[in-house]
Short mmCIF file of C-alpha atoms in Angstrom, two decimals:
data_model
loop_
_atom_site.label_atom_id
_atom_site.label_comp_id
_atom_site.label_asym_id
_atom_site.label_seq_id
_atom_site.Cartn_x
_atom_site.Cartn_y
_atom_site.Cartn_z
CA MET A 1 15.95 -22.28 5.45
CA THR A 2 12.39 -23.51 5.98
CA ALA A 3 10.69 -26.06 3.72
CA ARG A 4 8.16 -23.55 2.33
CA ARG A 5 9.43 -23.93 -1.25
CA ALA A 6 11.30 -26.58 -2.78
CA ALA A 7 17.72 -22.81 -22.43
CA ILE A 8 17.36 -22.25 -25.14
CA GLY A 9 20.77 -21.01 -26.37
CA GLY A 10 23.11 -20.50 -29.27
CA LEU A 11 20.55 -19.14 -31.73
CA GLY A 12 21.69 -16.72 -34.41
CA VAL A 13 18.50 -14.76 -34.98
CA VAL A 14 16.89 -15.01 -31.60
CA LEU A 15 13.21 -14.62 -32.32
CA LEU A 16 12.40 -17.61 -34.52
CA ALA A 17 9.46 -18.28 -36.78
CA ALA A 18 6.56 -20.21 -35.32
CA ALA A 19 7.33 -23.16 -37.59
CA ALA A 20 10.58 -23.68 -35.73
CA LEU A 21 8.60 -24.24 -32.54
CA HIS A 22 6.15 -26.87 -33.72
CA ALA A 23 6.64 -28.79 -30.45
CA THR A 24 5.66 -25.88 -28.21
CA PRO A 25 1.95 -26.77 -27.70
CA ALA A 26 2.82 -30.34 -26.74
CA ALA A 27 5.53 -29.10 -24.43
CA ALA A 28 3.06 -26.74 -22.81
CA ALA A 29 0.67 -29.60 -22.23
CA GLY A 30 3.56 -31.50 -20.63
CA GLY A 31 4.13 -28.86 -17.97
CA ARG A 32 5.40 -25.41 -18.92
CA HIS A 33 4.74 -22.00 -17.45
CA ASP A 34 5.70 -18.35 -17.79
CA VAL A 35 8.77 -17.05 -15.94
CA VAL A 36 10.07 -13.50 -15.76
CA THR A 37 13.36 -13.09 -17.63
CA TRP A 38 13.77 -9.32 -17.16
CA ALA A 39 12.04 -6.68 -15.05
CA ALA A 40 12.49 -3.15 -13.75
CA SER A 41 10.58 -1.35 -11.01
CA ALA A 42 7.97 1.12 -12.17
CA ASP A 43 8.23 4.75 -11.09
CA ARG A 44 6.90 8.17 -12.07
CA MET A 45 8.93 9.71 -14.90
CA GLY A 46 7.51 13.19 -15.51
CA ASP A 47 5.06 13.96 -18.30
CA GLY A 48 4.70 11.75 -21.35
CA ALA A 49 5.20 13.18 -24.84
CA PRO A 50 2.88 12.64 -27.83
CA ASP A 51 4.09 11.07 -31.10
CA ARG A 52 7.17 9.74 -29.32
CA GLY A 53 9.04 6.53 -29.99
CA TYR A 54 11.12 4.58 -27.49
CA ARG A 55 13.61 1.85 -28.41
CA MET A 56 14.63 0.16 -25.17
CA VAL A 57 17.43 -2.35 -24.68
CA VAL A 58 16.98 -4.99 -21.96
CA HIS A 59 19.08 -8.06 -21.09
CA THR A 60 17.38 -11.41 -20.53
CA SER A 61 18.28 -13.83 -17.73
CA VAL A 62 16.46 -17.13 -18.41
CA GLY A 63 15.80 -18.48 -21.89
CA GLY A 64 12.54 -19.88 -23.15
CA SER A 65 9.90 -19.58 -25.84
CA ASP A 66 6.86 -17.42 -26.61
CA PRO A 67 8.08 -14.17 -25.04
CA ARG A 68 5.60 -11.61 -23.75
CA ILE A 69 6.12 -8.09 -22.46
CA ARG A 70 4.31 -6.21 -19.72
CA LEU A 71 3.49 -2.53 -20.22
CA SER A 72 2.79 -0.31 -17.25
CA ASN A 73 0.75 2.84 -16.77
CA ALA A 74 1.02 2.52 -12.99
CA PHE A 75 1.59 6.23 -12.42
CA GLY A 76 -0.55 7.58 -15.24
CA ASP A 77 -3.61 9.72 -14.56
CA ARG A 78 -5.26 8.88 -17.89
CA PRO A 79 -5.32 5.95 -20.35
CA LEU A 80 -2.11 5.34 -22.32
CA THR A 81 -2.40 4.27 -25.97
CA LEU A 82 0.44 2.48 -27.74
CA ASP A 83 -0.27 2.03 -31.44
CA SER A 84 2.85 0.11 -32.46
CA VAL A 85 5.04 -2.25 -30.41
CA TYR A 86 7.90 -4.34 -31.85
CA VAL A 87 10.56 -6.59 -30.36
CA GLY A 88 13.89 -7.44 -31.94
CA VAL A 89 17.49 -8.21 -31.09
CA GLN A 90 20.23 -5.61 -30.76
CA LYS A 91 23.05 -5.61 -33.29
CA SER A 92 24.74 -2.49 -31.96
CA GLY A 93 23.40 0.76 -30.60
CA ALA A 94 19.89 1.33 -31.92
CA GLU A 95 20.41 -0.99 -34.89
CA LEU A 96 18.71 -4.39 -34.81
CA LYS A 97 19.82 -7.73 -36.20
CA ARG A 98 18.37 -8.12 -39.66
CA GLY A 99 15.10 -10.03 -39.70
CA SER A 100 14.67 -10.03 -35.92
CA ASN A 101 12.18 -7.18 -35.49
CA ARG A 102 8.61 -8.44 -35.16
CA PRO A 103 5.31 -6.80 -34.14
CA LEU A 104 3.55 -7.63 -30.89
CA THR A 105 -0.21 -7.84 -30.47
CA PHE A 106 -2.53 -7.41 -27.53
CA GLY A 107 -5.64 -9.54 -27.67
CA GLY A 108 -4.94 -9.87 -31.38
CA ALA A 109 -4.77 -6.09 -31.97
CA HIS A 110 -1.67 -4.04 -32.78
CA THR A 111 -2.93 -1.10 -30.71
CA VAL A 112 -3.43 -1.28 -26.97
CA THR A 113 -4.74 1.16 -24.39
CA VAL A 114 -3.48 0.73 -20.83
CA PRO A 115 -5.87 2.15 -18.21
CA ALA A 116 -4.49 4.58 -15.64
CA GLY A 117 -2.85 2.70 -12.80
CA GLU A 118 -2.86 -0.63 -14.65
CA VAL A 119 -0.57 -2.98 -16.57
CA VAL A 120 -1.21 -5.08 -19.68
CA LEU A 121 0.48 -8.19 -21.07
CA SER A 122 1.14 -8.69 -24.76
CA ASP A 123 0.17 -11.82 -26.60
CA ALA A 124 2.92 -14.42 -26.76
CA LEU A 125 5.25 -14.06 -29.74
CA PRO A 126 5.93 -17.51 -31.22
CA GLY A 127 9.63 -18.28 -31.18
CA GLY A 128 12.58 -18.79 -28.89
CA LEU A 129 14.37 -16.24 -26.75
CA PRO A 130 17.73 -17.37 -25.33
CA ALA A 131 19.23 -16.28 -22.05
CA ALA A 132 21.69 -13.35 -22.06
CA THR A 133 20.08 -11.69 -25.09
CA ASN A 134 19.97 -7.94 -25.61
CA LEU A 135 16.27 -7.75 -26.46
CA VAL A 136 15.04 -4.47 -27.97
CA VAL A 137 11.46 -3.30 -27.38
CA SER A 138 10.36 -0.44 -29.64
CA LEU A 139 7.06 1.32 -28.98
CA HIS A 140 5.23 4.44 -30.10
CA THR A 141 2.79 6.60 -28.14
CA PRO A 142 0.57 8.76 -30.38
CA ASP A 143 -0.94 11.03 -27.76
CA ALA A 144 0.75 10.41 -24.40
CA ALA A 145 0.29 13.15 -21.80
CA GLY A 146 0.33 13.48 -18.04
CA PRO A 147 2.58 11.43 -15.77
CA ALA A 148 4.61 8.78 -17.59
CA THR A 149 5.62 5.45 -16.04
CA GLY A 150 9.07 3.98 -16.39
CA HIS A 151 12.38 3.33 -14.67
CA GLY A 152 14.70 6.28 -14.28
CA MET A 153 18.16 4.80 -13.73
CA ALA A 154 18.55 1.97 -16.23
CA MET A 155 22.39 1.86 -16.42
CA GLN A 156 21.65 1.00 -20.06
CA THR A 157 21.57 3.22 -23.14
CA SER A 158 18.25 3.20 -24.97
CA TYR A 159 16.98 5.40 -27.79
CA THR A 160 14.14 7.77 -28.62
CA THR A 161 12.73 9.40 -31.72
CA GLN A 162 9.89 11.58 -32.91
CA GLY A 163 7.26 9.75 -34.92
CA ASP A 164 6.65 6.04 -35.41
CA HIS A 165 9.79 4.20 -36.52
CA THR A 166 9.20 1.06 -34.49
CA ARG A 167 9.24 -1.36 -37.45
CA GLU A 168 12.60 -0.10 -38.75
CA GLU A 169 15.66 -2.21 -37.98
CA SER A 170 17.95 0.63 -38.97
CA ALA A 171 19.21 3.11 -36.38
CA ALA A 172 18.80 6.02 -38.80
CA HIS A 173 15.85 7.65 -37.03
CA TRP A 174 16.84 6.58 -33.49
CA THR A 175 19.41 9.30 -32.86
CA ASP A 176 18.47 10.51 -29.38
CA THR A 177 19.59 8.54 -26.34
CA THR A 178 18.14 8.01 -22.88
CA GLY A 179 19.35 6.33 -19.72
CA SER A 180 15.81 5.33 -18.73
CA TRP A 181 13.18 2.78 -19.71
CA PHE A 182 9.62 3.94 -20.49
CA TYR A 183 6.34 2.05 -20.03
CA LEU A 184 8.02 -1.37 -20.09
CA ASP A 185 8.40 -3.18 -16.75
CA ALA A 186 8.74 -6.92 -17.48
CA VAL A 187 9.53 -9.55 -20.10
CA THR A 188 8.52 -13.19 -19.63
CA VAL A 189 9.23 -16.46 -21.43
CA ARG A 190 7.56 -19.84 -21.38
CA THR A 191 9.74 -22.60 -20.02
CA SER A 192 9.74 -25.80 -17.99
CA ALA A 193 7.36 -25.77 -15.02
CA VAL A 194 10.28 -26.61 -12.72
CA THR A 195 12.11 -23.39 -13.67
CA GLY A 196 11.70 -20.43 -11.35
CA ALA A 197 13.02 -16.93 -10.77
CA VAL A 198 14.30 -14.72 -7.98
CA ALA A 199 13.22 -11.10 -7.58
CA ALA A 200 15.80 -8.74 -6.04
CA LEU A 201 14.00 -6.07 -4.02
CA GLY A 202 16.36 -3.22 -3.27
CA ASP A 203 17.68 0.30 -3.70
CA SER A 204 20.46 1.94 -5.76
CA ILE A 205 22.98 -0.83 -5.09
CA THR A 206 20.58 -3.37 -6.60
CA ASP A 207 19.64 -0.88 -9.34
CA GLY A 208 23.33 -0.89 -10.29
CA TRP A 209 24.41 2.67 -9.57
CA GLN A 210 28.16 3.05 -10.18
CA SER A 211 28.40 -0.18 -12.17
CA THR A 212 29.53 0.23 -15.77
CA THR A 213 26.72 1.36 -18.09
CA ASP A 214 25.75 -1.02 -20.93
CA LEU A 215 27.85 -3.93 -19.63
CA ASN A 216 25.27 -5.55 -17.29
CA ARG A 217 27.45 -5.43 -14.21
CA ARG A 218 24.80 -4.86 -11.57
CA TRP A 219 24.97 -7.56 -8.89
CA PRO A 220 21.72 -9.19 -10.13
CA ASP A 221 23.37 -9.50 -13.56
CA TYR A 222 26.36 -11.29 -12.06
CA LEU A 223 23.90 -13.49 -10.18
CA ALA A 224 22.11 -14.37 -13.43
CA ARG A 225 25.45 -15.42 -14.95
CA ARG A 226 26.11 -17.71 -11.99
CA LEU A 227 22.63 -19.22 -12.18
CA ARG A 228 23.02 -20.02 -15.88
CA GLN A 229 26.02 -22.22 -15.05
CA ALA A 230 24.61 -23.76 -11.88
CA ALA A 231 22.69 -26.99 -11.31
CA THR A 232 19.61 -25.20 -10.03
CA ASP A 233 16.05 -24.71 -11.25
CA VAL A 234 16.15 -20.98 -10.43
CA LYS A 235 17.29 -19.27 -13.63
CA GLY A 236 15.31 -16.03 -13.94
CA VAL A 237 16.39 -12.81 -12.23
CA ALA A 238 14.14 -9.76 -11.87
CA ASN A 239 15.95 -6.59 -10.78
CA GLU A 240 13.47 -4.62 -8.68
CA GLY A 241 15.83 -1.99 -7.33
CA ILE A 242 15.10 1.75 -7.28
CA SER A 243 17.80 4.28 -6.51
CA GLY A 244 17.14 5.99 -3.18
CA ASN A 245 14.33 3.59 -2.30
CA LYS A 246 13.30 2.89 1.29
CA VAL A 247 11.56 -0.01 2.97
CA LEU A 248 9.16 2.11 5.01
CA ALA A 249 8.58 5.48 3.32
CA ASP A 250 7.73 6.68 -0.17
CA GLY A 251 10.13 9.13 -1.76
CA ALA A 252 12.48 7.78 -4.41
CA GLY A 253 9.75 5.57 -5.77
CA GLN A 254 7.09 3.96 -3.65
CA SER A 255 8.44 2.20 -0.58
CA ALA A 256 9.32 -1.49 -0.80
CA LEU A 257 6.18 -2.22 1.21
CA ASN A 258 3.96 -0.22 -1.13
CA ARG A 259 5.38 -1.58 -4.39
CA LEU A 260 5.85 -5.19 -3.30
CA ASP A 261 2.67 -6.53 -4.94
CA ARG A 262 3.20 -4.87 -8.33
CA ASP A 263 6.98 -5.14 -8.62
CA VAL A 264 7.51 -8.60 -7.12
CA LEU A 265 4.51 -10.70 -6.14
CA SER A 266 2.74 -10.24 -9.49
CA LEU A 267 5.67 -11.49 -11.59
CA PRO A 268 5.20 -14.99 -13.02
CA GLY A 269 7.48 -17.78 -11.89
CA VAL A 270 9.05 -15.92 -8.97
CA ARG A 271 10.01 -18.45 -6.34
CA THR A 272 12.17 -16.32 -4.06
CA VAL A 273 12.24 -12.70 -2.91
CA PHE A 274 15.77 -11.47 -2.21
CA LEU A 275 15.46 -8.51 0.18
CA PHE A 276 18.45 -6.15 0.27
CA GLU A 277 17.20 -2.79 1.41
CA GLY A 278 17.31 -0.51 4.42
CA VAL A 279 20.35 1.75 4.21
CA ASN A 280 18.29 4.70 2.91
CA ASP A 281 15.83 4.40 5.81
CA ILE A 282 18.73 4.27 8.28
CA LYS A 283 20.95 7.05 6.95
CA ALA A 284 18.10 9.53 6.42
CA HIS A 285 17.93 10.30 10.18
CA THR A 286 14.13 10.54 10.15
CA GLY A 287 13.80 8.78 13.48
CA VAL A 288 13.52 5.29 12.01
CA THR A 289 14.61 2.75 14.61
CA ALA A 290 15.83 -0.81 14.28
CA ALA A 291 12.45 -1.92 15.62
CA ASP A 292 10.75 -0.03 12.79
CA MET A 293 12.99 -1.68 10.21
CA ILE A 294 12.43 -5.13 11.66
CA ALA A 295 8.67 -4.61 11.60
CA GLY A 296 8.91 -3.64 7.91
CA TYR A 297 10.98 -6.72 7.10
CA ARG A 298 8.46 -8.91 8.90
CA ARG A 299 5.61 -7.51 6.83
CA ILE A 300 7.48 -8.28 3.61
CA ILE A 301 8.25 -11.80 4.82
CA GLU A 302 4.62 -12.38 5.79
CA ARG A 303 3.23 -11.17 2.46
CA ALA A 304 5.77 -13.10 0.39
CA HIS A 305 5.05 -16.29 2.35
CA ALA A 306 1.33 -15.76 1.84
CA ALA A 307 2.03 -15.61 -1.90
CA GLY A 308 3.89 -18.93 -1.74
CA MET A 309 7.38 -17.44 -2.03
CA CYS A 310 10.33 -17.66 0.30
CA VAL A 311 12.47 -14.71 1.37
CA VAL A 312 16.24 -14.44 1.52
CA GLY A 313 17.37 -11.54 3.69
CA ALA A 314 20.63 -9.69 3.06
CA THR A 315 22.46 -7.66 5.69
CA VAL A 316 22.83 -3.91 5.14
CA GLY A 317 26.29 -3.03 3.85
CA PRO A 318 28.80 -0.64 5.46
CA PHE A 319 28.74 3.06 4.56
CA LYS A 320 31.14 4.88 6.87
CA GLY A 321 32.56 7.82 4.95
CA TRP A 322 29.23 8.63 3.29
CA SER A 323 28.08 12.12 4.29
CA GLU A 324 25.07 10.87 6.31
CA TRP A 325 26.99 8.27 8.31
CA ASP A 326 27.29 8.73 12.06
CA ALA A 327 27.54 6.51 15.10
CA ALA A 328 23.77 6.55 15.70
CA ALA A 329 23.01 5.32 12.16
CA GLU A 330 25.74 2.71 12.50
CA GLY A 331 24.13 1.46 15.69
CA VAL A 332 20.80 0.98 13.92
CA ARG A 333 22.52 -0.83 11.05
CA GLN A 334 24.25 -3.22 13.43
CA GLU A 335 21.01 -3.97 15.26
CA VAL A 336 19.14 -4.57 12.01
CA ASN A 337 21.90 -6.84 10.74
CA ALA A 338 21.84 -8.84 13.97
CA PHE A 339 18.14 -9.49 13.36
CA VAL A 340 18.74 -10.54 9.76
CA ARG A 341 21.53 -12.92 10.74
CA SER A 342 20.07 -14.54 13.82
CA SER A 343 16.29 -14.16 14.02
CA GLY A 344 15.49 -17.22 11.92
CA GLU A 345 12.55 -15.38 10.36
CA PHE A 346 14.07 -15.32 6.87
CA ASP A 347 14.15 -18.56 4.92
CA ALA A 348 17.85 -17.94 4.29
CA VAL A 349 20.40 -15.17 4.87
CA THR A 350 23.15 -13.67 2.71
CA ASP A 351 25.72 -11.59 4.55
CA PHE A 352 26.41 -8.71 2.15
CA ASP A 353 27.90 -6.71 5.03
CA ARG A 354 30.57 -9.38 5.47
CA ALA A 355 31.18 -9.56 1.70
CA LEU A 356 31.83 -5.82 1.37
CA ARG A 357 33.40 -4.64 4.60
CA SER A 358 37.05 -3.89 5.20
CA PRO A 359 38.81 -6.19 7.68
CA TYR A 360 40.69 -3.14 8.98
CA ASP A 361 37.61 -0.96 9.53
CA PRO A 362 34.44 -3.10 9.29
CA GLU A 363 32.22 -0.02 9.26
CA ARG A 364 33.68 0.84 5.82
CA ILE A 365 33.56 -0.80 2.40
CA LEU A 366 36.81 -2.48 1.44
CA PRO A 367 38.57 0.12 -0.77
CA PHE A 368 38.98 -2.43 -3.57
CA PHE A 369 35.16 -2.65 -3.79
CA ASP A 370 34.42 1.07 -3.17
CA ASN A 371 33.49 3.22 -6.16
CA GLY A 372 34.64 6.25 -4.17
CA ASP A 373 31.49 7.45 -2.39
CA HIS A 374 31.86 4.83 0.41
CA LEU A 375 28.34 3.48 -0.11
CA HIS A 376 28.07 2.01 -3.60
CA PRO A 377 30.23 -0.88 -4.79
CA ASN A 378 32.14 -0.73 -8.07
CA ASP A 379 31.99 -3.53 -10.63
CA LYS A 380 34.25 -5.76 -8.51
CA GLY A 381 32.09 -5.10 -5.47
CA MET A 382 28.95 -5.94 -7.44
CA GLN A 383 30.49 -9.25 -8.44
CA ALA A 384 31.52 -9.92 -4.83
CA LEU A 385 27.89 -9.50 -3.75
CA ALA A 386 26.66 -11.99 -6.33
CA ASP A 387 29.43 -14.43 -5.41
CA ALA A 388 28.41 -14.27 -1.74
CA ILE A 389 24.97 -15.74 -2.44
CA ASP A 390 24.41 -19.42 -1.73
CA LEU A 391 22.55 -20.45 -4.88
CA THR A 392 20.86 -23.37 -3.13
CA ALA A 393 19.16 -20.84 -0.83
CA LEU A 394 17.32 -19.41 -3.84
CA ASP A 395 15.83 -22.74 -4.87
CA CYS A 396 13.29 -23.21 -2.11
CA ALA A 397 11.43 -26.49 -1.84
CA GLY A 398 7.93 -26.63 -3.27
CA GLY A 399 8.19 -24.30 -6.29
CA PRO A 400 6.17 -21.20 -7.11
#
């Protein structure tokens, strides 16, 4: 690795009153900053619906104080108005822990309008937010129309309703479920200035496809658990995976190159970009060569370095047995992986190919890690990926 870069826990009701944080201003003056504790890549979701409520469950990685949320209208073609936004803590299902649900403001106002193509940050909510919390963001859109922005494959059950029931802690009106997140793309906390985060830029494997829904068993979730126990200053994890995503071409979401600024480089406190993407470019048989992939990786490395971040590169995993596998695609994968391992252009390397492959047929996933489609790992495979990461490689010298 080059030398480019060098909790609050155990709280019953997670979002505390401001009086409980009387030391926060002094702490801020002593060196604190905002760090992303949860994120999801923005994508187009179809048309928005008026007078609709969304109650979305997200799982935090790093703890801190003064949480803020980021709302996205990245794919909208008109302004998006949200007239009520609350955050609370999940009790079970759509029900919130009593006394935890509190309103958010935006520039002091309870209503916010997000311009087309833009994002907005809420005001900080005084109080503490521990790591590993199921935070619930409830919002209402009075007149949404046109393309909605969100994240399609959440691997997490959230809830919807008609009308504005955001302030209610009861689940009574939140009877419809969704497997997607809407309009919300990041949550941040304020914490020590030495604390940083890693952003995982990837495709469906990073997004968590075939991991168990509602149990936070995507590999970035397992990584967050490891980081909480480790003697490292990197504690935040932002999952920026999109199912079907490619490095070079738009399709299932904007390409990694086209969404890098919004989904990764703009997130506060990110110290390291973890790049694990490329299998969808390779298996699509669109004529993409190893040279094309390497050029794409180099552009990501260059832009991340220019933003003061380091880049950990992961090898592309095996997928023999998947319908699009053939010897030509395998040849490209091997050439790309040779570059990742030996070029020296990444600040560090994690060999996910080695972590997943079968010793008896290294072009295939080890059956114990295979969910059955020969491309996506199961829960055990997700954990094996997280366990393969050298945590010291994520804590680059210099800080964000």
